[in-house]
PDB file of C-alpha atoms in Angstrom:
ATOM      1  CA  GLU A 239     -84.510 -42.530  46.167  1.00 95.00           C
ATOM      2  CA  ASN A 240     -81.874 -45.241  46.036  1.00 96.00           C
ATOM      3  CA  VAL A 241     -78.681 -43.560  47.227  1.00 97.00           C
ATOM      4  CA  LEU A 242     -75.404 -45.021  45.998  1.00 98.00           C
ATOM      5  CA  THR A 243     -72.177 -44.658  47.960  1.00 98.00           C
ATOM      6  CA  GLN A 244     -68.783 -45.569  46.557  1.00 98.00           C
ATOM      7  CA  SER A 245     -65.572 -46.479  48.301  1.00 94.00           C
ATOM      8  CA  PRO A 246     -62.848 -45.584  48.523  1.00 96.00           C
ATOM      9  CA  ASP A 247     -63.019 -41.965  47.425  1.00 97.00           C
ATOM     10  CA  THR A 248     -59.543 -42.306  45.931  1.00 98.00           C
ATOM     11  CA  LEU A 249     -57.518 -45.387  45.116  1.00 97.00           C
ATOM     12  CA  SER A 250     -53.792 -44.856  44.554  1.00 97.00           C
ATOM     13  CA  LEU A 251     -52.238 -47.735  42.646  1.00 96.00           C
ATOM     14  CA  SER A 252     -49.423 -48.497  40.225  1.00 96.00           C
ATOM     15  CA  PRO A 253     -49.799 -49.758  36.654  1.00 96.00           C
ATOM     16  CA  GLY A 254     -50.159 -53.528  36.645  1.00 96.00           C
ATOM     17  CA  GLU A 255     -51.874 -53.637  40.032  1.00 97.00           C
ATOM     18  CA  ARG A 256     -55.423 -54.803  40.694  1.00 97.00           C
ATOM     19  CA  ALA A 257     -58.145 -52.247  41.469  1.00 98.00           C
ATOM     20  CA  THR A 258     -61.263 -53.104  43.427  1.00 98.00           C
ATOM     21  CA  LEU A 259     -63.976 -50.451  43.594  1.00 98.00           C
ATOM     22  CA  SER A 260     -67.083 -50.735  45.735  1.00 98.00           C
ATOM     23  CA  CYS A 261     -70.614 -49.424  45.227  1.00 98.00           C
ATOM     24  CA  ARG A 262     -73.224 -49.782  47.948  1.00 98.00           C
ATOM     25  CA  ALA A 263     -76.914 -49.013  47.541  1.00 97.00           C
ATOM     26  CA  SER A 264     -79.328 -47.845  50.223  1.00 97.00           C
ATOM     27  CA  GLN A 265     -81.972 -50.205  48.794  1.00 96.00           C
ATOM     28  CA  SER A 266     -81.610 -53.552  47.082  1.00 96.00           C
ATOM     29  CA  ILE A 267     -81.138 -53.391  43.297  1.00 94.00           C
ATOM     30  CA  ASN A 268     -81.992 -56.069  40.756  1.00 93.00           C
ATOM     31  CA  SER A 269     -78.622 -56.834  39.216  1.00 93.00           C
ATOM     32  CA  ARG A 270     -79.974 -56.030  35.760  1.00 93.00           C
ATOM     33  CA  PHE A 271     -80.062 -52.336  36.634  1.00 95.00           C
ATOM     34  CA  LEU A 272     -76.564 -51.576  37.891  1.00 97.00           C
ATOM     35  CA  ALA A 273     -74.003 -49.997  35.563  1.00 98.00           C
ATOM     36  CA  TRP A 274     -70.463 -48.614  35.784  1.00 98.00           C
ATOM     37  CA  TYR A 275     -68.912 -45.713  33.877  1.00 98.00           C
ATOM     38  CA  GLN A 276     -65.395 -44.407  33.408  1.00 98.00           C
ATOM     39  CA  GLN A 277     -64.668 -40.709  33.022  1.00 98.00           C
ATOM     40  CA  LYS A 278     -61.347 -39.146  32.122  1.00 98.00           C
ATOM     41  CA  PRO A 279     -60.620 -35.420  32.562  1.00 96.00           C
ATOM     42  CA  GLY A 280     -62.340 -33.290  29.943  1.00 96.00           C
ATOM     43  CA  GLN A 281     -64.215 -36.252  28.490  1.00 98.00           C
ATOM     44  CA  ALA A 282     -67.752 -37.566  28.640  1.00 98.00           C
ATOM     45  CA  PRO A 283     -68.380 -40.666  30.716  1.00 98.00           C
ATOM     46  CA  ARG A 284     -68.078 -44.020  28.971  1.00 98.00           C
ATOM     47  CA  LEU A 285     -70.207 -47.054  29.751  1.00 98.00           C
ATOM     48  CA  LEU A 286     -68.071 -49.936  30.978  1.00 98.00           C
ATOM     49  CA  ILE A 287     -70.486 -52.416  32.534  1.00 98.00           C
ATOM     50  CA  TYR A 288     -74.251 -52.873  32.474  1.00 96.00           C
ATOM     51  CA  GLY A 289     -76.406 -55.465  34.173  1.00 94.00           C
ATOM     52  CA  THR A 290     -73.781 -55.684  36.959  1.00 97.00           C
ATOM     53  CA  SER A 291     -71.401 -57.869  34.956  1.00 97.00           C
ATOM     54  CA  SER A 292     -71.885 -57.430  31.191  1.00 96.00           C
ATOM     55  CA  ARG A 293     -69.133 -55.509  29.452  1.00 97.00           C
ATOM     56  CA  ALA A 294     -70.197 -52.823  27.005  1.00 96.00           C
ATOM     57  CA  THR A 295     -69.012 -52.950  23.429  1.00 95.00           C
ATOM     58  CA  GLY A 296     -65.268 -52.604  23.089  1.00 96.00           C
ATOM     59  CA  ILE A 297     -64.488 -52.791  26.800  1.00 97.00           C
ATOM     60  CA  PRO A 298     -61.406 -54.941  27.513  1.00 97.00           C
ATOM     61  CA  ASP A 299     -61.795 -58.040  29.641  1.00 96.00           C
ATOM     62  CA  ARG A 300     -59.576 -56.680  32.405  1.00 97.00           C
ATOM     63  CA  PHE A 301     -62.738 -54.856  33.514  1.00 98.00           C
ATOM     64  CA  SER A 302     -65.267 -56.996  35.359  1.00 98.00           C
ATOM     65  CA  GLY A 303     -68.293 -56.369  37.529  1.00 98.00           C
ATOM     66  CA  SER A 304     -69.960 -58.419  40.215  1.00 97.00           C
ATOM     67  CA  GLY A 305     -72.349 -58.174  43.111  1.00 97.00           C
ATOM     68  CA  SER A 306     -75.951 -58.421  44.125  1.00 96.00           C
ATOM     69  CA  GLY A 307     -78.520 -56.841  46.412  1.00 96.00           C
ATOM     70  CA  THR A 308     -76.901 -53.724  47.816  1.00 97.00           C
ATOM     71  CA  ASP A 309     -73.199 -54.457  47.246  1.00 98.00           C
ATOM     72  CA  PHE A 310     -71.501 -54.263  43.877  1.00 98.00           C
ATOM     73  CA  THR A 311     -67.877 -54.295  42.765  1.00 98.00           C
ATOM     74  CA  LEU A 312     -65.919 -53.171  39.736  1.00 98.00           C
ATOM     75  CA  THR A 313     -62.574 -54.915  39.341  1.00 98.00           C
ATOM     76  CA  ILE A 314     -59.745 -53.936  37.038  1.00 98.00           C
ATOM     77  CA  THR A 315     -57.347 -56.874  37.042  1.00 95.00           C
ATOM     78  CA  ARG A 316     -54.189 -55.162  35.761  1.00 95.00           C
ATOM     79  CA  LEU A 317     -54.220 -51.410  35.572  1.00 97.00           C
ATOM     80  CA  GLU A 318     -53.098 -49.927  32.287  1.00 97.00           C
ATOM     81  CA  PRO A 319     -51.963 -46.284  32.081  1.00 96.00           C
ATOM     82  CA  GLU A 320     -55.227 -45.346  30.360  1.00 96.00           C
ATOM     83  CA  ASP A 321     -57.320 -46.750  33.246  1.00 97.00           C
ATOM     84  CA  PHE A 322     -56.455 -43.941  35.651  1.00 97.00           C
ATOM     85  CA  ALA A 323     -59.744 -42.080  35.784  1.00 97.00           C
ATOM     86  CA  VAL A 324     -62.899 -41.579  37.845  1.00 98.00           C
ATOM     87  CA  TYR A 325     -65.416 -44.427  38.013  1.00 98.00           C
ATOM     88  CA  TYR A 326     -69.125 -44.037  38.727  1.00 98.00           C
ATOM     89  CA  CYS A 327     -71.748 -46.630  39.513  1.00 98.00           C
ATOM     90  CA  GLN A 328     -75.356 -45.970  38.498  1.00 98.00           C
ATOM     91  CA  GLN A 329     -78.688 -47.652  39.128  1.00 96.00           C
ATOM     92  CA  TYR A 330     -82.032 -47.511  37.398  1.00 94.00           C
ATOM     93  CA  GLY A 331     -83.879 -50.298  39.077  1.00 89.00           C
ATOM     94  CA  SER A 332     -86.143 -47.656  40.525  1.00 86.00           C
ATOM     95  CA  SER A 333     -86.799 -44.053  39.654  1.00 87.00           C
ATOM     96  CA  PRO A 334     -85.066 -41.698  39.999  1.00 95.00           C
ATOM     97  CA  LEU A 335     -81.972 -42.867  38.190  1.00 96.00           C
ATOM     98  CA  THR A 336     -79.026 -42.241  40.516  1.00 97.00           C
ATOM     99  CA  PHE A 337     -75.255 -42.117  40.273  1.00 98.00           C
ATOM    100  CA  GLY A 338     -72.703 -42.734  42.977  1.00 98.00           C
ATOM    101  CA  PRO A 339     -70.245 -39.964  43.917  1.00 98.00           C
ATOM    102  CA  GLY A 340     -67.370 -41.639  42.093  1.00 98.00           C
ATOM    103  CA  THR A 341     -64.031 -43.266  42.923  1.00 98.00           C
ATOM    104  CA  LYS A 342     -60.875 -41.714  41.542  1.00 98.00           C
ATOM    105  CA  VAL A 343     -58.152 -44.160  40.566  1.00 98.00           C
ATOM    106  CA  ASP A 344     -54.879 -42.312  40.435  1.00 95.00           C
ATOM    107  CA  ILE A 345     -51.249 -43.220  39.944  1.00 92.00           C
ATOM    108  CA  LYS A 346     -49.295 -44.017  43.055  1.00 90.00           C
TER     109      LYS A 346
ATOM    110  CA  GLN B 116     -73.048 -45.679  14.593  1.00 95.00           C
ATOM    111  CA  ILE B 117     -74.888 -43.743  17.291  1.00 97.00           C
ATOM    112  CA  THR B 118     -73.817 -40.158  17.912  1.00 98.00           C
ATOM    113  CA  LEU B 119     -75.291 -37.370  20.015  1.00 98.00           C
ATOM    114  CA  LYS B 120     -74.346 -33.712  20.234  1.00 98.00           C
ATOM    115  CA  GLU B 121     -75.521 -31.079  22.680  1.00 98.00           C
ATOM    116  CA  SER B 122     -76.028 -27.446  21.746  1.00 98.00           C
ATOM    117  CA  GLY B 123     -77.203 -24.326  23.482  1.00 97.00           C
ATOM    118  CA  PRO B 124     -76.008 -21.117  25.130  1.00 97.00           C
ATOM    119  CA  THR B 125     -72.718 -21.112  26.984  1.00 97.00           C
ATOM    120  CA  LEU B 126     -73.765 -18.249  29.249  1.00 98.00           C
ATOM    121  CA  VAL B 127     -77.122 -17.539  30.840  1.00 98.00           C
ATOM    122  CA  LYS B 128     -78.128 -14.999  33.455  1.00 98.00           C
ATOM    123  CA  PRO B 129     -79.674 -15.902  36.797  1.00 97.00           C
ATOM    124  CA  THR B 130     -83.466 -16.369  36.610  1.00 97.00           C
ATOM    125  CA  GLN B 131     -83.338 -16.999  32.857  1.00 98.00           C
ATOM    126  CA  THR B 132     -84.534 -20.183  31.176  1.00 98.00           C
ATOM    127  CA  LEU B 133     -81.962 -22.525  29.664  1.00 98.00           C
ATOM    128  CA  THR B 134     -82.833 -24.416  26.489  1.00 98.00           C
ATOM    129  CA  LEU B 135     -80.521 -27.215  25.380  1.00 98.00           C
ATOM    130  CA  THR B 136     -80.860 -29.332  22.269  1.00 98.00           C
ATOM    131  CA  CYS B 137     -79.531 -32.852  21.775  1.00 98.00           C
ATOM    132  CA  THR B 138     -79.233 -33.751  18.092  1.00 98.00           C
ATOM    133  CA  PHE B 139     -78.635 -37.408  17.432  1.00 98.00           C
ATOM    134  CA  SER B 140     -78.075 -39.882  14.623  1.00 97.00           C
ATOM    135  CA  GLY B 141     -77.809 -43.630  14.231  1.00 97.00           C
ATOM    136  CA  PHE B 142     -81.076 -44.460  15.972  1.00 96.00           C
ATOM    137  CA  SER B 143     -84.719 -43.484  16.021  1.00 96.00           C
ATOM    138  CA  LEU B 144     -86.542 -42.236  19.096  1.00 96.00           C
ATOM    139  CA  SER B 145     -89.648 -43.960  17.822  1.00 94.00           C
ATOM    140  CA  THR B 146     -88.087 -47.413  18.227  1.00 93.00           C
ATOM    141  CA  SER B 147     -89.456 -49.423  21.134  1.00 91.00           C
ATOM    142  CA  GLY B 148     -87.243 -49.249  24.224  1.00 92.00           C
ATOM    143  CA  VAL B 149     -85.109 -46.314  23.130  1.00 95.00           C
ATOM    144  CA  ALA B 150     -84.657 -43.329  25.424  1.00 96.00           C
ATOM    145  CA  VAL B 151     -82.555 -40.182  25.608  1.00 98.00           C
ATOM    146  CA  GLY B 152     -81.454 -38.744  28.910  1.00 98.00           C
ATOM    147  CA  TRP B 153     -79.846 -35.565  30.196  1.00 98.00           C
ATOM    148  CA  ILE B 154     -77.136 -35.604  32.837  1.00 98.00           C
ATOM    149  CA  ARG B 155     -75.129 -32.693  34.220  1.00 98.00           C
ATOM    150  CA  GLN B 156     -71.854 -32.294  36.065  1.00 98.00           C
ATOM    151  CA  PRO B 157     -70.834 -29.219  38.062  1.00 98.00           C
ATOM    152  CA  PRO B 158     -67.115 -28.406  37.811  1.00 97.00           C
ATOM    153  CA  GLY B 159     -65.104 -30.968  39.776  1.00 96.00           C
ATOM    154  CA  LYS B 160     -68.202 -32.773  41.005  1.00 97.00           C
ATOM    155  CA  ALA B 161     -70.155 -35.942  40.319  1.00 97.00           C
ATOM    156  CA  LEU B 162     -72.695 -36.760  37.646  1.00 98.00           C
ATOM    157  CA  GLU B 163     -76.329 -35.811  38.290  1.00 98.00           C
ATOM    158  CA  TRP B 164     -79.214 -37.239  36.302  1.00 98.00           C
ATOM    159  CA  LEU B 165     -81.810 -34.699  35.176  1.00 98.00           C
ATOM    160  CA  ALA B 166     -84.404 -36.221  32.870  1.00 98.00           C
ATOM    161  CA  LEU B 167     -85.217 -39.005  30.451  1.00 97.00           C
ATOM    162  CA  ILE B 168     -87.672 -39.292  27.573  1.00 97.00           C
ATOM    163  CA  TYR B 169     -88.734 -42.579  26.039  1.00 95.00           C
ATOM    164  CA  TRP B 170     -89.779 -43.655  22.585  1.00 95.00           C
ATOM    165  CA  ASN B 171     -93.400 -43.722  23.765  1.00 93.00           C
ATOM    166  CA  ASP B 172     -93.291 -40.115  25.128  1.00 95.00           C
ATOM    167  CA  ASP B 173     -92.937 -41.297  28.735  1.00 95.00           C
ATOM    168  CA  GLU B 174     -91.012 -38.610  30.650  1.00 97.00           C
ATOM    169  CA  ARG B 175     -89.042 -39.040  33.872  1.00 96.00           C
ATOM    170  CA  TYR B 176     -87.483 -36.282  35.958  1.00 97.00           C
ATOM    171  CA  SER B 177     -85.154 -35.882  38.887  1.00 97.00           C
ATOM    172  CA  PRO B 178     -87.482 -35.202  41.832  1.00 96.00           C
ATOM    173  CA  SER B 179     -85.282 -32.375  43.122  1.00 96.00           C
ATOM    174  CA  LEU B 180     -85.475 -30.502  39.808  1.00 97.00           C
ATOM    175  CA  GLU B 181     -88.783 -31.655  38.367  1.00 97.00           C
ATOM    176  CA  SER B 182     -90.552 -28.323  38.859  1.00 97.00           C
ATOM    177  CA  ARG B 183     -87.920 -26.589  36.695  1.00 98.00           C
ATOM    178  CA  LEU B 184     -87.442 -29.134  33.916  1.00 98.00           C
ATOM    179  CA  THR B 185     -89.236 -30.035  30.713  1.00 98.00           C
ATOM    180  CA  ILE B 186     -87.996 -32.628  28.235  1.00 98.00           C
ATOM    181  CA  THR B 187     -89.472 -32.988  24.759  1.00 98.00           C
ATOM    182  CA  LYS B 188     -88.626 -34.842  21.588  1.00 97.00           C
ATOM    183  CA  ASP B 189     -88.960 -34.166  17.889  1.00 96.00           C
ATOM    184  CA  THR B 190     -88.656 -37.533  16.219  1.00 94.00           C
ATOM    185  CA  SER B 191     -88.673 -36.089  12.708  1.00 93.00           C
ATOM    186  CA  LYS B 192     -85.692 -33.856  13.496  1.00 96.00           C
ATOM    187  CA  ASN B 193     -83.883 -36.442  15.660  1.00 97.00           C
ATOM    188  CA  GLN B 194     -83.741 -33.987  18.522  1.00 98.00           C
ATOM    189  CA  VAL B 195     -84.450 -33.912  22.228  1.00 98.00           C
ATOM    190  CA  VAL B 196     -84.852 -30.563  23.974  1.00 98.00           C
ATOM    191  CA  LEU B 197     -84.384 -29.862  27.674  1.00 98.00           C
ATOM    192  CA  THR B 198     -85.569 -26.625  29.233  1.00 98.00           C
ATOM    193  CA  MET B 199     -84.607 -25.573  32.735  1.00 98.00           C
ATOM    194  CA  THR B 200     -86.258 -22.524  34.256  1.00 98.00           C
ATOM    195  CA  ASN B 201     -85.043 -20.066  36.858  1.00 97.00           C
ATOM    196  CA  MET B 202     -81.344 -20.710  36.352  1.00 98.00           C
ATOM    197  CA  ASP B 203     -78.957 -20.094  39.246  1.00 97.00           C
ATOM    198  CA  PRO B 204     -75.152 -20.011  39.488  1.00 97.00           C
ATOM    199  CA  VAL B 205     -75.254 -23.463  41.136  1.00 98.00           C
ATOM    200  CA  ASP B 206     -76.576 -24.802  37.804  1.00 98.00           C
ATOM    201  CA  THR B 207     -73.226 -24.052  36.190  1.00 98.00           C
ATOM    202  CA  GLY B 208     -71.622 -27.128  34.699  1.00 98.00           C
ATOM    203  CA  THR B 209     -71.367 -29.457  31.757  1.00 98.00           C
ATOM    204  CA  TYR B 210     -74.617 -30.865  30.409  1.00 98.00           C
ATOM    205  CA  TYR B 211     -74.629 -34.194  28.585  1.00 98.00           C
ATOM    206  CA  CYS B 212     -77.245 -36.102  26.652  1.00 98.00           C
ATOM    207  CA  ALA B 213     -77.020 -39.872  26.285  1.00 98.00           C
ATOM    208  CA  HIS B 214     -78.738 -42.766  24.522  1.00 98.00           C
ATOM    209  CA  SER B 215     -80.288 -45.564  26.536  1.00 96.00           C
ATOM    210  CA  LEU B 216     -82.074 -48.807  25.845  1.00 92.00           C
ATOM    211  CA  ASP B 217     -84.655 -49.801  28.441  1.00 88.00           C
ATOM    212  CA  PHE B 218     -87.507 -52.087  27.529  1.00 81.00           C
ATOM    213  CA  TRP B 219     -89.929 -54.722  28.701  1.00 83.00           C
ATOM    214  CA  SER B 220     -90.213 -58.166  27.183  1.00 84.00           C
ATOM    215  CA  GLY B 221     -93.215 -59.839  28.710  1.00 87.00           C
ATOM    216  CA  TYR B 222     -92.863 -59.423  32.463  1.00 87.00           C
ATOM    217  CA  ASP B 223     -89.100 -58.841  32.307  1.00 87.00           C
ATOM    218  CA  ARG B 224     -87.408 -55.459  32.054  1.00 88.00           C
ATOM    219  CA  TYR B 225     -84.047 -55.063  30.366  1.00 87.00           C
ATOM    220  CA  TYR B 226     -81.734 -52.077  30.848  1.00 90.00           C
ATOM    221  CA  TYR B 227     -78.530 -51.481  28.952  1.00 92.00           C
ATOM    222  CA  GLY B 228     -77.308 -48.315  30.658  1.00 94.00           C
ATOM    223  CA  LEU B 229     -76.494 -44.941  29.155  1.00 96.00           C
ATOM    224  CA  ASP B 230     -74.424 -46.470  26.417  1.00 96.00           C
ATOM    225  CA  VAL B 231     -73.526 -43.556  24.167  1.00 98.00           C
ATOM    226  CA  TRP B 232     -72.912 -40.007  25.368  1.00 98.00           C
ATOM    227  CA  GLY B 233     -72.558 -36.676  23.662  1.00 98.00           C
ATOM    228  CA  GLN B 234     -69.421 -34.624  24.174  1.00 98.00           C
ATOM    229  CA  GLY B 235     -71.212 -32.284  26.561  1.00 98.00           C
ATOM    230  CA  THR B 236     -71.871 -28.568  26.514  1.00 98.00           C
ATOM    231  CA  THR B 237     -70.663 -26.155  29.154  1.00 98.00           C
ATOM    232  CA  VAL B 238     -73.163 -23.753  30.676  1.00 98.00           C
ATOM    233  CA  THR B 239     -72.187 -20.891  32.953  1.00 98.00           C
ATOM    234  CA  VAL B 240     -74.797 -19.038  34.957  1.00 98.00           C
ATOM    235  CA  SER B 241     -73.636 -15.539  35.785  1.00 97.00           C
ATOM    236  CA  SER B 242     -74.874 -11.997  35.633  1.00 95.00           C
TER     237      SER B 242
END
């Protein structure tokens, strides 16, 4: 099983600041199979990024993804009030599909 | 527009079998590359993948839960059903279904993530 770890657990930032979230895999992942999701309280997760760096439909360009091998990053260039949420990375390069434990981005 | 909606009991007793239904629209589960997955989330905790069924009847399960899970599809009804046996209080949480696109073109595989999710259904396991 490809275990994903995310850091930090919590990121406390102010609106307008840049957020950098990390996802590390225990085994190398083909970049096609790494995705990121956003989840707000009481809501279902929403796909942000697939294929490491491709934005899903309707996702603003302040969200970007990068990385390769075992290290991947989600960057939010300028935090908007609606961006404060929990973010999960997910891989399906190999079965089973796995999620990371999440990074909470909260307001400083 | 793709939509999915989960339905099932909100309360089950320990040792009982849970049956959840995902009813979807906007796509066909007979289209090449299409899949529907189930994911759960205990209160205050992270997402956990449970199972996935593909357009071609291929089934995939979480290894830790495989012995308790069965996923089936009814293409004519646009439904996917997940059954989980021997329910325990630790299985309490919100259960989601989601659409995915995952296909091969020649020797290359393409994966587009779990791109549309249902609203989720809350299941409590308690006597």
